[in-house]
Short mmCIF file of C-alpha atoms in Angstrom, two decimals:
data_model
loop_
_atom_site.label_atom_id
_atom_site.label_comp_id
_atom_site.label_asym_id
_atom_site.label_seq_id
_atom_site.Cartn_x
_atom_site.Cartn_y
_atom_site.Cartn_z
CA MET A 1 -26.24 -13.77 8.70
CA GLN A 2 -24.84 -10.28 9.02
CA PRO A 3 -21.51 -9.76 10.83
CA ALA A 4 -21.91 -8.82 14.49
CA PRO A 5 -22.08 -5.02 14.83
CA VAL A 6 -19.25 -3.23 16.53
CA ARG A 7 -20.52 -1.10 19.41
CA PRO A 8 -19.29 2.51 19.65
CA ARG A 9 -17.81 1.75 23.09
CA GLU A 10 -15.79 -1.12 21.55
CA LEU A 11 -14.60 1.13 18.75
CA ARG A 12 -13.50 3.80 21.22
CA ALA A 13 -11.65 1.15 23.18
CA ALA A 14 -9.96 -0.30 20.10
CA LEU A 15 -8.98 3.01 18.52
CA PRO A 16 -6.38 4.19 21.11
CA ALA A 17 -4.36 0.96 20.77
CA PHE A 18 -4.60 1.10 16.99
CA ALA A 19 -3.69 4.79 16.92
CA LEU A 20 -0.76 4.22 19.33
CA GLY A 21 0.76 1.74 16.89
CA LEU A 22 0.28 4.21 14.09
CA ALA A 23 1.95 6.95 16.11
CA VAL A 24 4.98 4.75 16.76
CA LEU A 25 5.37 4.08 13.07
CA ALA A 26 4.93 7.76 12.27
CA CYS A 27 8.04 8.49 14.33
CA ASP A 28 9.97 5.83 12.44
CA ASP A 29 8.80 6.89 9.00
CA PRO A 30 7.97 10.62 8.94
CA ARG A 31 7.83 10.59 5.19
CA ALA A 32 4.91 8.16 5.06
CA PRO A 33 2.70 9.37 2.19
CA ALA A 34 -1.04 9.76 2.14
CA PRO A 35 -2.96 6.58 1.21
CA PRO A 36 -2.17 5.93 -2.48
CA ALA A 37 -4.83 5.65 -5.12
CA SER A 38 -3.80 2.27 -6.47
CA THR A 39 -2.36 -0.99 -5.18
CA SER A 40 0.70 -0.78 -7.44
CA ALA A 41 1.69 2.52 -5.85
CA ALA A 42 0.83 1.42 -2.35
CA THR A 43 3.24 -1.49 -1.81
CA PRO A 44 4.64 -1.16 1.70
CA PRO A 45 8.44 -0.97 2.21
CA GLY A 46 10.17 -4.32 1.85
CA ALA A 47 7.73 -5.55 -0.81
CA ASP A 48 7.78 -9.27 -1.61
CA SER A 49 9.86 -9.74 -4.74
CA ALA A 50 8.02 -12.89 -5.75
CA ALA A 51 5.72 -12.55 -8.73
CA PRO A 52 2.10 -12.15 -7.66
CA ALA A 53 -0.11 -15.19 -7.85
CA PRO A 54 -2.40 -15.33 -10.90
CA SER A 55 -5.62 -13.42 -10.42
CA ALA A 56 -8.48 -15.68 -9.44
CA ALA A 57 -11.62 -15.67 -11.53
CA ALA A 58 -14.90 -14.66 -9.99
CA THR A 59 -16.19 -17.42 -7.72
CA PRO A 60 -19.44 -18.08 -5.85
CA ALA A 61 -17.56 -16.95 -2.73
CA ALA A 62 -16.80 -13.59 -4.34
CA THR A 63 -20.41 -13.24 -5.44
CA GLU A 64 -21.60 -13.98 -1.91
CA ALA A 65 -19.08 -11.46 -0.54
CA ALA A 66 -20.63 -8.78 -2.75
CA LYS A 67 -24.03 -9.51 -1.20
CA ARG A 68 -22.76 -9.37 2.39
CA ASP A 69 -23.76 -6.35 4.42
CA MET A 70 -20.23 -5.16 5.12
CA PRO A 71 -19.41 -1.91 6.95
CA PRO A 72 -17.95 0.97 4.93
CA ARG A 73 -14.47 0.30 3.60
CA PRO A 74 -11.86 3.00 4.31
CA ILE A 75 -10.64 2.79 0.69
CA PRO A 76 -12.29 1.33 -2.43
CA ILE A 77 -12.14 -2.43 -2.88
CA GLY A 78 -9.33 -3.35 -5.24
CA SER A 79 -6.94 -1.03 -3.39
CA SER A 80 -5.14 -2.43 -0.35
CA GLY A 81 -3.87 0.84 1.09
CA PRO A 82 -1.94 0.72 3.31
CA ILE A 83 -3.73 2.88 5.87
CA GLN A 84 -0.95 5.22 6.98
CA PRO A 85 -0.14 6.43 10.52
CA SER A 86 -1.27 9.90 9.48
CA ALA A 87 -4.72 8.71 8.35
CA PRO A 88 -7.70 10.47 9.95
CA ALA A 89 -9.19 8.79 13.03
CA GLU A 90 -12.42 8.11 11.12
CA GLN A 91 -10.52 6.14 8.48
CA GLN A 92 -8.67 4.15 11.16
CA MET A 93 -12.00 3.27 12.84
CA MET A 94 -13.42 2.15 9.49
CA ALA A 95 -10.39 -0.12 9.03
CA ILE A 96 -11.01 -1.72 12.44
CA GLN A 97 -14.68 -2.31 11.65
CA TYR A 98 -13.97 -3.68 8.21
CA THR A 99 -11.24 -6.14 9.22
CA LEU A 100 -13.48 -7.49 12.00
CA ALA A 101 -16.31 -7.99 9.51
CA MET A 102 -13.99 -9.77 7.06
CA VAL A 103 -13.45 -12.61 9.53
CA SER A 104 -17.07 -12.85 10.73
CA PRO A 105 -18.70 -16.02 9.33
CA GLY A 106 -21.98 -15.83 7.46
CA SER A 107 -24.76 -18.39 7.18
CA THR A 108 -23.50 -19.64 3.79
CA ASP A 109 -19.81 -19.89 4.70
CA PRO A 110 -18.39 -23.43 4.95
CA LEU A 111 -17.64 -24.99 8.31
CA VAL A 112 -13.99 -25.19 9.35
CA ASP A 113 -12.20 -28.23 7.97
CA LYS A 114 -9.81 -29.12 10.78
CA ALA A 115 -7.89 -31.60 8.63
CA TYR A 116 -7.09 -28.84 6.11
CA LEU A 117 -6.14 -26.46 8.91
CA GLU A 118 -3.81 -28.97 10.58
CA GLY A 119 -2.18 -29.67 7.22
CA ILE A 120 -1.72 -26.09 6.00
CA LEU A 121 -0.32 -24.51 9.18
CA PRO A 122 3.02 -26.36 9.14
CA LYS A 123 3.34 -25.80 5.37
CA LEU A 124 2.86 -22.06 5.85
CA ALA A 125 5.42 -22.07 8.69
CA VAL A 126 8.02 -23.50 6.30
CA ALA A 127 6.89 -21.11 3.56
CA VAL A 128 7.23 -17.95 5.63
CA ARG A 129 10.71 -18.92 6.88
CA THR A 130 11.74 -19.29 3.24
CA ALA A 131 10.12 -16.05 2.04
CA ASP A 132 10.89 -13.84 5.04
CA LYS A 133 13.24 -10.92 4.38
CA GLY A 134 13.94 -10.51 8.09
CA LYS A 135 14.13 -12.64 11.22
CA THR A 136 11.10 -14.91 11.44
CA PRO A 137 9.50 -14.95 14.92
CA PRO A 138 9.12 -18.28 16.75
CA ASN A 139 5.90 -20.17 15.93
CA PRO A 140 5.08 -17.81 13.04
CA VAL A 141 1.72 -19.28 11.99
CA LYS A 142 -1.43 -19.69 14.04
CA ALA A 143 -5.19 -20.03 13.62
CA THR A 144 -7.31 -17.42 15.42
CA LYS A 145 -10.89 -16.09 15.52
CA GLY A 146 -12.41 -19.54 16.01
CA ASN A 147 -10.10 -20.99 13.33
CA ARG A 148 -11.59 -18.59 10.77
CA LYS A 149 -8.34 -16.66 10.34
CA ILE A 150 -4.75 -17.74 9.70
CA GLU A 151 -2.17 -15.22 10.94
CA VAL A 152 1.38 -15.34 9.58
CA ASP A 153 4.05 -13.41 11.52
CA MET A 154 7.27 -12.49 9.74
CA GLY A 155 10.29 -10.30 10.27
CA LYS A 156 10.00 -8.20 7.12
CA GLY A 157 8.28 -8.31 3.74
CA CYS A 158 4.52 -8.33 4.41
CA THR A 159 2.66 -6.84 1.43
CA GLU A 160 -0.82 -7.12 0.00
CA ARG A 161 0.38 -10.06 -2.16
CA THR A 162 2.10 -12.05 0.59
CA PRO A 163 -0.84 -14.10 1.99
CA SER A 164 -1.97 -15.39 -1.41
CA ASN A 165 1.62 -15.95 -2.58
CA LEU A 166 2.47 -17.98 0.52
CA LEU A 167 -0.56 -20.18 -0.07
CA ALA A 168 -0.29 -20.60 -3.83
CA GLN A 169 3.44 -20.48 -4.53
CA ARG A 170 4.94 -22.00 -1.41
CA ALA A 171 2.30 -24.10 0.38
CA GLY A 172 0.57 -25.82 -2.53
CA SER A 173 -2.86 -24.36 -1.76
CA SER A 174 -4.98 -21.36 -2.76
CA LEU A 175 -7.43 -18.79 -1.44
CA LYS A 176 -10.28 -20.91 -2.82
CA ASP A 177 -9.01 -24.00 -1.01
CA ALA A 178 -8.77 -22.00 2.20
CA TYR A 179 -12.30 -20.64 1.79
CA ASP A 180 -13.71 -24.11 1.04
CA ALA A 181 -12.09 -25.21 4.32
CA GLY A 182 -13.88 -22.44 6.22
CA ILE A 183 -10.90 -20.07 6.49
CA LEU A 184 -12.15 -16.54 5.82
CA VAL A 185 -8.98 -14.43 6.16
CA VAL A 186 -5.26 -15.07 5.78
CA SER A 187 -3.07 -12.26 7.09
CA CYS A 188 0.61 -11.39 7.24
CA HIS A 189 2.21 -9.16 9.89
CA ASP A 190 5.79 -7.89 9.93
CA ASP A 191 7.66 -5.15 11.78
CA ARG A 192 5.53 -2.43 10.17
CA TRP A 193 2.45 -3.66 8.37
CA GLU A 194 -0.45 -6.04 8.67
CA CYS A 195 -2.34 -7.13 5.55
CA HIS A 196 -5.70 -8.93 5.72
CA GLN A 197 -6.55 -11.06 2.67
CA SER A 198 -10.14 -12.19 2.28
CA THR A 199 -10.61 -15.70 0.90
CA ARG A 200 -14.18 -14.88 -0.16
CA ASP A 201 -12.96 -12.27 -2.66
CA PRO A 202 -9.32 -12.28 -3.90
CA SER A 203 -9.52 -8.54 -4.64
CA ASP A 204 -10.44 -7.71 -1.04
CA VAL A 205 -7.15 -6.98 0.75
CA LEU A 206 -6.67 -4.29 3.39
CA CYS A 207 -3.31 -3.30 4.88
CA HIS A 208 -2.59 -0.92 7.73
CA ALA A 209 0.31 0.18 9.91
CA ALA A 210 0.79 -2.24 12.81
CA PRO A 211 4.35 -2.17 14.19
CA ARG A 212 5.12 -5.22 16.30
CA ARG A 213 5.94 -4.39 19.91
#
């Protein structure tokens, strides 16, 4: 099943809010560079000092992800960005489309395992309070998008590695475990950035400017 298409009217409605957040960050960080060419050069400020989790081998989920009819990605897969406040409007719209498609279930994706979800949410809440480099918001972890996405809010320190590190190093789980339980995306969101980690493909991470209001 292909992800539900995003209508132009919906994109036009979503873009102003997305662009407003980018504009706010642009004022805070006028030196924000153009989108870097590699993940190692693109780590957002306040990068997580923990060693990255070991790279996952190719899985059936990753193979299926390659077959999915995804919308164009604003940057090549394997690079997380981040998409900067100064990015062209077209690139920002592509980021909106792509992150929506990441969390859209396909016909071969597993059903949500509520027992896994109920068990992992409190573990991630403890994990983020331990890893956070800032002040952790109240109730920092929640399931959204029909329980297909886990969102982790933190004060500071969200990078492209944070979602997988929180699962693997601090919560005793993994991206594969999350995918097998029907979770398609695990994201982190701090005072500047939001990073969306696909569980179908460990190399598919997309970060963009998203200052918390």
